PDB file of C-alpha atoms in Angstrom:
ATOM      1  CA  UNK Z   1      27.563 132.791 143.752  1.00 38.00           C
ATOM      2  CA  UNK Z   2      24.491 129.987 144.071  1.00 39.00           C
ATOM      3  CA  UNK Z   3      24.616 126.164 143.558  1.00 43.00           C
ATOM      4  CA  UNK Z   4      22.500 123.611 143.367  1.00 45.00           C
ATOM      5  CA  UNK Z   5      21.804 122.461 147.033  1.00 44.00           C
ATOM      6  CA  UNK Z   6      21.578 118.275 145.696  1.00 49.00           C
ATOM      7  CA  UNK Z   7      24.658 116.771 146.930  1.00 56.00           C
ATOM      8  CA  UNK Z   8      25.617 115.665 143.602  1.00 76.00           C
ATOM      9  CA  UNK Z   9      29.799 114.760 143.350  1.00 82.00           C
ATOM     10  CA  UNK Z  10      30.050 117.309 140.497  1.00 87.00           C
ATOM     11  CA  UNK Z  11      28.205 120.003 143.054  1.00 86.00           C
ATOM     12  CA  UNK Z  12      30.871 119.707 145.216  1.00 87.00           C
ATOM     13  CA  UNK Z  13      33.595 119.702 142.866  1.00 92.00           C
ATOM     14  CA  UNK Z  14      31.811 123.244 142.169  1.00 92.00           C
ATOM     15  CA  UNK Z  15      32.220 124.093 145.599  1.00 91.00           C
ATOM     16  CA  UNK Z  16      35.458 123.313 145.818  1.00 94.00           C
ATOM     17  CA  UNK Z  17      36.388 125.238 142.829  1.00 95.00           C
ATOM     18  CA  UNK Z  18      34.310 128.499 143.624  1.00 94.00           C
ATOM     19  CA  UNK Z  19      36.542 128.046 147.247  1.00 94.00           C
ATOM     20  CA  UNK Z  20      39.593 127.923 145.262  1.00 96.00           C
ATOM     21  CA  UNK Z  21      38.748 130.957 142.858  1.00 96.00           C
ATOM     22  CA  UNK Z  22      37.705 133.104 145.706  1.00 95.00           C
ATOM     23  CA  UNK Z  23      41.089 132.322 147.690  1.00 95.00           C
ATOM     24  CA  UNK Z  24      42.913 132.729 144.457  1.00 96.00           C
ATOM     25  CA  UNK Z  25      40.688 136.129 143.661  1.00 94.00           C
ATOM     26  CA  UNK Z  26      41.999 137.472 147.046  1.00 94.00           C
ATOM     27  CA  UNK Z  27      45.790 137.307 146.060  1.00 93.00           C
ATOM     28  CA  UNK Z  28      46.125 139.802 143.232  1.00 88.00           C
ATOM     29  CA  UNK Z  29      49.883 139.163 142.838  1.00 91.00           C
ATOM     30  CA  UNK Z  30      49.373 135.388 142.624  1.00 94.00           C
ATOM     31  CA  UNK Z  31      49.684 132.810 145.537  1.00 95.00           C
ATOM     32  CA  UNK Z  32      51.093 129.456 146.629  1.00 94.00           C
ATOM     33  CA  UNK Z  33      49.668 125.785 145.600  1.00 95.00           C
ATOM     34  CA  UNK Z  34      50.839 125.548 149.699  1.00 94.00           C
ATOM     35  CA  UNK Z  35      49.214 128.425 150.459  1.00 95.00           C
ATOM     36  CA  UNK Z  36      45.586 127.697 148.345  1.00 95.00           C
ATOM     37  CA  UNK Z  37      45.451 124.550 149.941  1.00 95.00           C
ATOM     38  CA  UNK Z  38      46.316 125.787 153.390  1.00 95.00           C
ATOM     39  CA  UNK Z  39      43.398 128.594 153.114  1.00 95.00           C
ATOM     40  CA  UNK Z  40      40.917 126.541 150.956  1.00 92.00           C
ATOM     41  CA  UNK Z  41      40.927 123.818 152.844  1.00 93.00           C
ATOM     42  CA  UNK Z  42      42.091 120.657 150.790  1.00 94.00           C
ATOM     43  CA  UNK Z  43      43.960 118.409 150.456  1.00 94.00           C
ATOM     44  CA  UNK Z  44      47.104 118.361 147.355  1.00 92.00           C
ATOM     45  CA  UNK Z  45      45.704 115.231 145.593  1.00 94.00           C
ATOM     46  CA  UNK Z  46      42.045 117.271 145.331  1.00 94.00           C
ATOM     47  CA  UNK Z  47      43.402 120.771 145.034  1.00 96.00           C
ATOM     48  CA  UNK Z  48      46.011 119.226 142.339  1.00 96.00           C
ATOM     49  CA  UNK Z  49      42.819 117.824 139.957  1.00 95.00           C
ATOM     50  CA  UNK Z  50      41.031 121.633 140.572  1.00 96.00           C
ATOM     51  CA  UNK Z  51      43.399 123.815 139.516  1.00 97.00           C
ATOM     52  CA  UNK Z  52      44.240 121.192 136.334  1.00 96.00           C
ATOM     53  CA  UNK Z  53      40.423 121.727 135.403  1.00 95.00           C
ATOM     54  CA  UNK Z  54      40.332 125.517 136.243  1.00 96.00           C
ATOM     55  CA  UNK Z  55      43.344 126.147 134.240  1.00 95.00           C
ATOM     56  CA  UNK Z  56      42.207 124.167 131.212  1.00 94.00           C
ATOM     57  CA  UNK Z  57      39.293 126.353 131.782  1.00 93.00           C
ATOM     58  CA  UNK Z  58      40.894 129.300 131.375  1.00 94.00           C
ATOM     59  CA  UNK Z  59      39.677 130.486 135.658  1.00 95.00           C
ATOM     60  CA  UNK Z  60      43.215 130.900 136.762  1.00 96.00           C
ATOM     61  CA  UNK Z  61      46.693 131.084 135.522  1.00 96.00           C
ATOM     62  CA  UNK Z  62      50.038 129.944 136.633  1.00 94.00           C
ATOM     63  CA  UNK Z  63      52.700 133.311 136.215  1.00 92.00           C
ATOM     64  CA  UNK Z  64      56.766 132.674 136.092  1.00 81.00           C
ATOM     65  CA  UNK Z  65      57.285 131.878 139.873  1.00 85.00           C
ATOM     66  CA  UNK Z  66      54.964 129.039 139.742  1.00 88.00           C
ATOM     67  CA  UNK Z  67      51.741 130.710 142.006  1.00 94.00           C
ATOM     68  CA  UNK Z  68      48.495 131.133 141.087  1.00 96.00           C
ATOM     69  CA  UNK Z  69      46.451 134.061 138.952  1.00 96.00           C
ATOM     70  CA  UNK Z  70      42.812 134.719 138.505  1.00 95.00           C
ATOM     71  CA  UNK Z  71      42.453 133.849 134.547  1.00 94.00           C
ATOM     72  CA  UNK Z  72      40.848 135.782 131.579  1.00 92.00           C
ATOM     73  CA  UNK Z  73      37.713 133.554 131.556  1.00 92.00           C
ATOM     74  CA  UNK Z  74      37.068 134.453 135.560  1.00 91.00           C
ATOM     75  CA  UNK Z  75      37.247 138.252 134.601  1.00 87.00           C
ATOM     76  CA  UNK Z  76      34.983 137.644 131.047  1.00 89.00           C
ATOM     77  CA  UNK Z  77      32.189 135.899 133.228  1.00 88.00           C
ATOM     78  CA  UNK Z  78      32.658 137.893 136.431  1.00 78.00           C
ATOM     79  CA  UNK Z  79      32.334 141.287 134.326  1.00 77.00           C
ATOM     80  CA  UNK Z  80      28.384 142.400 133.733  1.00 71.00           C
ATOM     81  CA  UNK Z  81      29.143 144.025 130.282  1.00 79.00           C
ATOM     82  CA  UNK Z  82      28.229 141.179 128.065  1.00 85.00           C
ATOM     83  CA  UNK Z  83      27.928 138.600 130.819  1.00 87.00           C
ATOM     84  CA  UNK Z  84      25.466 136.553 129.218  1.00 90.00           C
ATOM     85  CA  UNK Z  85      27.585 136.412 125.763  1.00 93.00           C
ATOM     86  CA  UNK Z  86      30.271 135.409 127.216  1.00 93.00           C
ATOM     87  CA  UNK Z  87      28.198 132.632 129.270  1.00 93.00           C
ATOM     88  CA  UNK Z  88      27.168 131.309 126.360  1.00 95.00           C
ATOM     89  CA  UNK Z  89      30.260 131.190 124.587  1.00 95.00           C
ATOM     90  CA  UNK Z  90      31.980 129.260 127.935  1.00 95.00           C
ATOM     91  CA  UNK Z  91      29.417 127.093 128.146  1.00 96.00           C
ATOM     92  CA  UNK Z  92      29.739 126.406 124.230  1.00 97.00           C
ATOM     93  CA  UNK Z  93      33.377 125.593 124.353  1.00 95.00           C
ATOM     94  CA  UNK Z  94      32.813 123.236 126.953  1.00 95.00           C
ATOM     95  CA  UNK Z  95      30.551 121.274 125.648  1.00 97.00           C
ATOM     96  CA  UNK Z  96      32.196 120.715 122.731  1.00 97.00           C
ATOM     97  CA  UNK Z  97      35.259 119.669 124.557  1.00 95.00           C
ATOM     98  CA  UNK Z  98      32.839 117.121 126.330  1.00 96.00           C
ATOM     99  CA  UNK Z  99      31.210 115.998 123.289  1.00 97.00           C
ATOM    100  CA  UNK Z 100      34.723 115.048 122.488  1.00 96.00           C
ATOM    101  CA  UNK Z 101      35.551 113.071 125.234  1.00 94.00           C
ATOM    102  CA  UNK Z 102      32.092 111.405 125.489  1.00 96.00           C
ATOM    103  CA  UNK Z 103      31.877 110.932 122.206  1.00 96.00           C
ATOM    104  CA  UNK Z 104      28.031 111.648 121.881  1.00 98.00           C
ATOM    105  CA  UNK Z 105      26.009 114.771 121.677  1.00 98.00           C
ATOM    106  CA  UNK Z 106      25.760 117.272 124.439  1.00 98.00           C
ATOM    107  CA  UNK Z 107      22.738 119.407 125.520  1.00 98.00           C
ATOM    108  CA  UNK Z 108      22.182 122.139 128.178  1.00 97.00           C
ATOM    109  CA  UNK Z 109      18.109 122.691 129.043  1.00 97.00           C
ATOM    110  CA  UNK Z 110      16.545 124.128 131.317  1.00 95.00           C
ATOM    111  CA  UNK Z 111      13.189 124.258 132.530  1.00 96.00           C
ATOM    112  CA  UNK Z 112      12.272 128.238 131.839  1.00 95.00           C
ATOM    113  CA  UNK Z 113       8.546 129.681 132.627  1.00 94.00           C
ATOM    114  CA  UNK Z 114       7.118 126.204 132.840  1.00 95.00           C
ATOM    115  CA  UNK Z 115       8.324 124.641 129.671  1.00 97.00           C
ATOM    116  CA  UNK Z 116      11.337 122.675 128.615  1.00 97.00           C
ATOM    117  CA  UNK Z 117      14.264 124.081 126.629  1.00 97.00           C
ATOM    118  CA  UNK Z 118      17.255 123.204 125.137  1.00 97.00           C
ATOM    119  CA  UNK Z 119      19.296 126.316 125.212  1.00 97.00           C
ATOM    120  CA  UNK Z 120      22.437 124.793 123.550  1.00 97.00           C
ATOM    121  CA  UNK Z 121      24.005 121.696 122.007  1.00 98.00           C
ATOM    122  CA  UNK Z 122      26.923 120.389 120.388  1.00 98.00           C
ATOM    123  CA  UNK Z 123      26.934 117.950 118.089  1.00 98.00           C
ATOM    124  CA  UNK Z 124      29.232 116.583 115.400  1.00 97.00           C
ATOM    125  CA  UNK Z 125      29.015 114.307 111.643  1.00 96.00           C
ATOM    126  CA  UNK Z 126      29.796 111.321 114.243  1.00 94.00           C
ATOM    127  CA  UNK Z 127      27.630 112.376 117.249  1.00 96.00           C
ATOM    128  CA  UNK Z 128      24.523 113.750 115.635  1.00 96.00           C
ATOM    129  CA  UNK Z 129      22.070 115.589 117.566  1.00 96.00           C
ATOM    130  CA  UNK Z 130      18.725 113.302 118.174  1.00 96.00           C
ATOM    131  CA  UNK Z 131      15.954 114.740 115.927  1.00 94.00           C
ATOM    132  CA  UNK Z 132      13.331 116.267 117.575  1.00 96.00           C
ATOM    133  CA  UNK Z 133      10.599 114.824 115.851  1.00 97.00           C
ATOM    134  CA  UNK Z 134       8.180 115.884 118.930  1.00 97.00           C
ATOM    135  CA  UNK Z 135       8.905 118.774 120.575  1.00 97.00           C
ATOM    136  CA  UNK Z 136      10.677 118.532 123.510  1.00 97.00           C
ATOM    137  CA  UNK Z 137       8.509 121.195 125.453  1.00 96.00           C
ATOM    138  CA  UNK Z 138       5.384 118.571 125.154  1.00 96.00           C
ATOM    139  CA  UNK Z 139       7.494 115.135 125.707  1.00 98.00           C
ATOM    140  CA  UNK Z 140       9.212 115.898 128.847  1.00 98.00           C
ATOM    141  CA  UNK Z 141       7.103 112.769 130.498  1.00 98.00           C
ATOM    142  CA  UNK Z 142       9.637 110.399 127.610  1.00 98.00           C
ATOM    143  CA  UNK Z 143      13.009 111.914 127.468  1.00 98.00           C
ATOM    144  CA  UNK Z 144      16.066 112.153 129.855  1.00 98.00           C
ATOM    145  CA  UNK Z 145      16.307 116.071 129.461  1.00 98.00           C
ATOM    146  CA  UNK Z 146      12.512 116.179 130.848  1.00 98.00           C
ATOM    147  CA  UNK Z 147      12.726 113.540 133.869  1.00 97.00           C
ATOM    148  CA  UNK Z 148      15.615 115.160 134.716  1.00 96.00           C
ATOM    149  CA  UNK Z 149      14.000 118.308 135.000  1.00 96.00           C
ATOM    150  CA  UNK Z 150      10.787 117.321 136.423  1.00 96.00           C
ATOM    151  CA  UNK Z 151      12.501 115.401 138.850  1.00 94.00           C
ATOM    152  CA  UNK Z 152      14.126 118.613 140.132  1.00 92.00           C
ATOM    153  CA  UNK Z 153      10.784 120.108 141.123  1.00 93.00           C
ATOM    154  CA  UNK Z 154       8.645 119.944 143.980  1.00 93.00           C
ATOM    155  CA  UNK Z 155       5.417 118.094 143.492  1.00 93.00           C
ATOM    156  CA  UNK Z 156       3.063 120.108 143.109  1.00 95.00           C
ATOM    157  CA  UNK Z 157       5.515 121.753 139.896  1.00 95.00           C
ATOM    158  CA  UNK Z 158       5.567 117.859 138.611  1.00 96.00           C
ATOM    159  CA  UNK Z 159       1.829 117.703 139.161  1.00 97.00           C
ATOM    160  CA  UNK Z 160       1.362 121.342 137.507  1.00 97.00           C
ATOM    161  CA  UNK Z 161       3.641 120.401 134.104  1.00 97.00           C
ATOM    162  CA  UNK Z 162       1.451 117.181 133.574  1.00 97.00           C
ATOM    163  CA  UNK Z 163      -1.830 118.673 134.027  1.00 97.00           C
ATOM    164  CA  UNK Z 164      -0.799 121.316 130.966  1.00 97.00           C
ATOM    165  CA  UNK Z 165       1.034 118.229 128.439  1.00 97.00           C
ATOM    166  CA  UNK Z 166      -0.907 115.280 127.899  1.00 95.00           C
ATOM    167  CA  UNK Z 167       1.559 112.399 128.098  1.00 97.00           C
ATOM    168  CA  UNK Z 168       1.759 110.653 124.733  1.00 97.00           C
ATOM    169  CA  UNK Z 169       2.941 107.232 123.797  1.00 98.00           C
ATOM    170  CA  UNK Z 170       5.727 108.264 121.272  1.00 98.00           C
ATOM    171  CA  UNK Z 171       6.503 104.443 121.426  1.00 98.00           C
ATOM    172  CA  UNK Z 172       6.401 100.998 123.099  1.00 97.00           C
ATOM    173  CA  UNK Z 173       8.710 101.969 126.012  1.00 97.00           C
ATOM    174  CA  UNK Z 174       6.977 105.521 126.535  1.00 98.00           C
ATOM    175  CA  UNK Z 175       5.531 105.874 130.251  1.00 97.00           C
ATOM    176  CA  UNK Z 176       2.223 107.215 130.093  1.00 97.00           C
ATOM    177  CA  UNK Z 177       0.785 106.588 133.211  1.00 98.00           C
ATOM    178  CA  UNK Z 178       1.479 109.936 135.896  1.00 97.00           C
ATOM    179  CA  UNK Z 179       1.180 107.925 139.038  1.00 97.00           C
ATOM    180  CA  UNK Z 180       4.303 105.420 137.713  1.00 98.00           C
ATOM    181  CA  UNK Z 181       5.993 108.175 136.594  1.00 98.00           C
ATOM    182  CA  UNK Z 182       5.695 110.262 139.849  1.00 97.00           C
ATOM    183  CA  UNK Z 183       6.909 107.682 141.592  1.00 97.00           C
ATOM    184  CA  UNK Z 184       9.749 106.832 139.375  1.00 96.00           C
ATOM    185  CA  UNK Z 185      11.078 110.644 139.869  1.00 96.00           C
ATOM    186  CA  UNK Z 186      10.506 110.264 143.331  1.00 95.00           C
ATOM    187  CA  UNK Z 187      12.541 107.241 143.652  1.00 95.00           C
ATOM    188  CA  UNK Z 188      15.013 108.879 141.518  1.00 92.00           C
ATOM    189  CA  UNK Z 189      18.048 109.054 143.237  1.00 88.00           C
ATOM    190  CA  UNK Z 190      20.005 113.051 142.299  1.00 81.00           C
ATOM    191  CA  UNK Z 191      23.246 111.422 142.009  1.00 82.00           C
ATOM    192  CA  UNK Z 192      22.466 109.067 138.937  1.00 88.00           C
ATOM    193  CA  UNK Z 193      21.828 109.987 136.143  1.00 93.00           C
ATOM    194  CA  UNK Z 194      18.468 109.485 134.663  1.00 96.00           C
ATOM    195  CA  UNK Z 195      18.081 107.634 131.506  1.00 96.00           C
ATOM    196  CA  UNK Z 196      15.949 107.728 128.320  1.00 97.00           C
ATOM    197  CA  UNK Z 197      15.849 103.936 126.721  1.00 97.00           C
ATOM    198  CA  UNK Z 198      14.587 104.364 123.442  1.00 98.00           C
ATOM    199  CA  UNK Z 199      11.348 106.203 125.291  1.00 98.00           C
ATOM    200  CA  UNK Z 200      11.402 109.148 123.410  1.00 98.00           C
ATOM    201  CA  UNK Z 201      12.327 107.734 120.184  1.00 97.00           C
ATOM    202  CA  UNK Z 202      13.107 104.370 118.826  1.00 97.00           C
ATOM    203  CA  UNK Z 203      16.928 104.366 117.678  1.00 97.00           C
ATOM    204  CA  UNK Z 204      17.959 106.436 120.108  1.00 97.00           C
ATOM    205  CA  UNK Z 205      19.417 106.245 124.107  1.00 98.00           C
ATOM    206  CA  UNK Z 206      19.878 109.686 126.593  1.00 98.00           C
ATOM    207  CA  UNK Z 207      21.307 110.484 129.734  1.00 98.00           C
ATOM    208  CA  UNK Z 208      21.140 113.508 132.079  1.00 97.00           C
ATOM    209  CA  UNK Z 209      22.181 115.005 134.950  1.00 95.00           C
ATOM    210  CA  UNK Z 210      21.386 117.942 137.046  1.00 92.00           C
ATOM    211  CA  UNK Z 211      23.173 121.399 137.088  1.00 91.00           C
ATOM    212  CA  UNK Z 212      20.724 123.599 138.676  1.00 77.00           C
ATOM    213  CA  UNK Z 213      22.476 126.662 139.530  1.00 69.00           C
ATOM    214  CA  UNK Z 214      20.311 129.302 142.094  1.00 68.00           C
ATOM    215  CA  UNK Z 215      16.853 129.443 141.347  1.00 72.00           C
ATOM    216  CA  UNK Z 216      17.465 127.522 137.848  1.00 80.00           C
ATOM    217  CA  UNK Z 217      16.942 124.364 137.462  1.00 90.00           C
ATOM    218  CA  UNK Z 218      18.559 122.629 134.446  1.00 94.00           C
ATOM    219  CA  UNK Z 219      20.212 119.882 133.159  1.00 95.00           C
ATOM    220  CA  UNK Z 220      23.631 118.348 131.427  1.00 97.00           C
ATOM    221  CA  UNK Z 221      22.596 115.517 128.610  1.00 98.00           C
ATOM    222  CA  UNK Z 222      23.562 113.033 125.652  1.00 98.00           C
ATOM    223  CA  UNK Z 223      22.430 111.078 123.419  1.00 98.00           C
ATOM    224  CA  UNK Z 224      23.893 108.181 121.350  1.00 97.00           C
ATOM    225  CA  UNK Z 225      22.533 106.004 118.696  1.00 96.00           C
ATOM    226  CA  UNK Z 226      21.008 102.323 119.921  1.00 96.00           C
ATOM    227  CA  UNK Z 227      23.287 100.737 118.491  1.00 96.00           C
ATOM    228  CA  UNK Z 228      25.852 102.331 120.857  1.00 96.00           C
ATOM    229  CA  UNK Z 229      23.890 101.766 123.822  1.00 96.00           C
ATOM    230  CA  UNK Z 230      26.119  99.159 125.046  1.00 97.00           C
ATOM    231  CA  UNK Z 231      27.976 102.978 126.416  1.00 97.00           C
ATOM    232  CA  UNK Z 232      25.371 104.962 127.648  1.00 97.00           C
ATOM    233  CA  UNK Z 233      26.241 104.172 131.382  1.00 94.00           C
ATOM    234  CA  UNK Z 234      29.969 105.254 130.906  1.00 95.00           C
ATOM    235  CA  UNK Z 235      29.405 107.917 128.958  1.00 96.00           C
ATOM    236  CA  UNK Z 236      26.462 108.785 131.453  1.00 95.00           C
ATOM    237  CA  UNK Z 237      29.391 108.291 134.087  1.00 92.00           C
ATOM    238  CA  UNK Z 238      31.318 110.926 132.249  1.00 93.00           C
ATOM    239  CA  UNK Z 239      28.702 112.976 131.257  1.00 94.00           C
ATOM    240  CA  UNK Z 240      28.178 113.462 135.479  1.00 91.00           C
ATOM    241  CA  UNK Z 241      32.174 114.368 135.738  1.00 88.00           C
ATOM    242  CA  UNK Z 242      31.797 116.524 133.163  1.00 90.00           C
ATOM    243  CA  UNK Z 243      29.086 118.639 134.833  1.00 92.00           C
ATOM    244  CA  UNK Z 244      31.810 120.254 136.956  1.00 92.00           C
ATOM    245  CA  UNK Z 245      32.737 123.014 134.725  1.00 93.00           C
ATOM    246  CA  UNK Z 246      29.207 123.642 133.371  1.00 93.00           C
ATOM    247  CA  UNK Z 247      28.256 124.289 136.994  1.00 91.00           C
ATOM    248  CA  UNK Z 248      31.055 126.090 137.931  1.00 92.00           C
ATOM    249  CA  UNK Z 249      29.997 128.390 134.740  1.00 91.00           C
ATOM    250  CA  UNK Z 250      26.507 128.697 135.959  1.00 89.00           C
ATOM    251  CA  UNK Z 251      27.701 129.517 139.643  1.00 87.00           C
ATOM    252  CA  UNK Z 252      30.323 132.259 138.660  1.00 83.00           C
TER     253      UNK Z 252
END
């Protein structure tokens, strides 16, 4: 299992939870909330919130005597016959569940052979998806998804992704100069999230935050009409407590 090495809060809520699994993994007739926290490591208040979001996540059960069981989800992801399907499907449900809460749409990207992607989304008749009315493999420079991304690579990767997409003035707010916007991603602090103000498209505000997991360096994002903007830092605030389980996912 491989996380993200930023010390972002939902990265170590993902530690902590791949701690818990692994304890819980090794007890294949269930075992103790005293026990887990005595071999894990934390305290009740902390271990308490875990196993509420690994339960609701379908990672462990609770059987008749009140211990702890590894859950169907842990075996689905943990199993390599159809891995990646099931993935997918996790990932799917729990973004939806966060699109919910948020009450904006959700994307997953990630930055694949050089190029942005959005690899899945969930959106809704009251949180519509932002339309991509310039793709968002040559706009990375304007939008949360790709500032969050380029801001997880090293410099010369930054440097590298410029040089091959010219950066565009899609409108007023739209940074096209690459020494300001180097040293905005430098200066970008991992643990907030980084913010799109109408810079990719007038109408609309984004957040992101990072859930690189190994090698892979992605991100966790919304969007929300202008006119709701007056949100986008709670929901951003969410959107980075909600990265837990998509990490977790990712790590498993």
């Amino acid at each position: 299992m491989a996380l993200m090495n930023e010390p972002t809060a939902p990265y170590h809520s993902a530690l902590d939870a791949l701690r818990v699994l692994e304890t819980v993994s090794q007890h294949t007739t269930g075992v103790t909330t005293n026990e887990l926290a005595r071999q894990a490591g934390l305290g009740a208040d902390r271990l308490t919130a875990l196993l509420r979001m690994l339960r609701r996540e379908g990672y462990v059960e609770q059987v008749t005597d009140g211990a702890y069981v590894t859950g169907a989800a842990l075996g689905r992801l943990g199993s390599a016959h159809g891995r990646e399907q099931a993935l997918r499907d996790k990932l799917q449900q729990t973004i939806d569940r966060l699109r919910d809460s948020v009450g904006a749409a959700i994307y997953i990207s990630r930055y694949i052979d050089g190029e942005v992607h959005v690899t899945q989304y969930a959106e809704s008749p009251s949180t519509p998806a932002v339309n991509e009315w310039v793709d968002f493999r040559s706009s990375a420079h304007a939008s949360a998804v790709g500032k969050s991304l380029l801001g997880q690579l090293d410099h010369n990767g930054r440097r590298d992704h410029l040089a091959r997409h010219k950066m565009a003035r899609l409108t007023s707010r739209t940074i096209t100069s690459e020494r300001l916007l180097l040293s905005r991603l430098d200066s970008q602090p991992a643990t907030v999230p980084v913010l799109d103000l109408q810079e990719y498209a007038i109408g609309t505000v984004c957040a992101a935050v990072p859930i690189t997991a190994g090698s892979s360096v992605g991100c966790l994002a919304l969007s929300l009409p202008v006119e709701h903007a007056h949100r986008l830092r709670r929901a951003a605030d969410t959107l980075n407590r909600g990265a837990t389980p998509v990490l977790l996912s990712l790590a498993i």
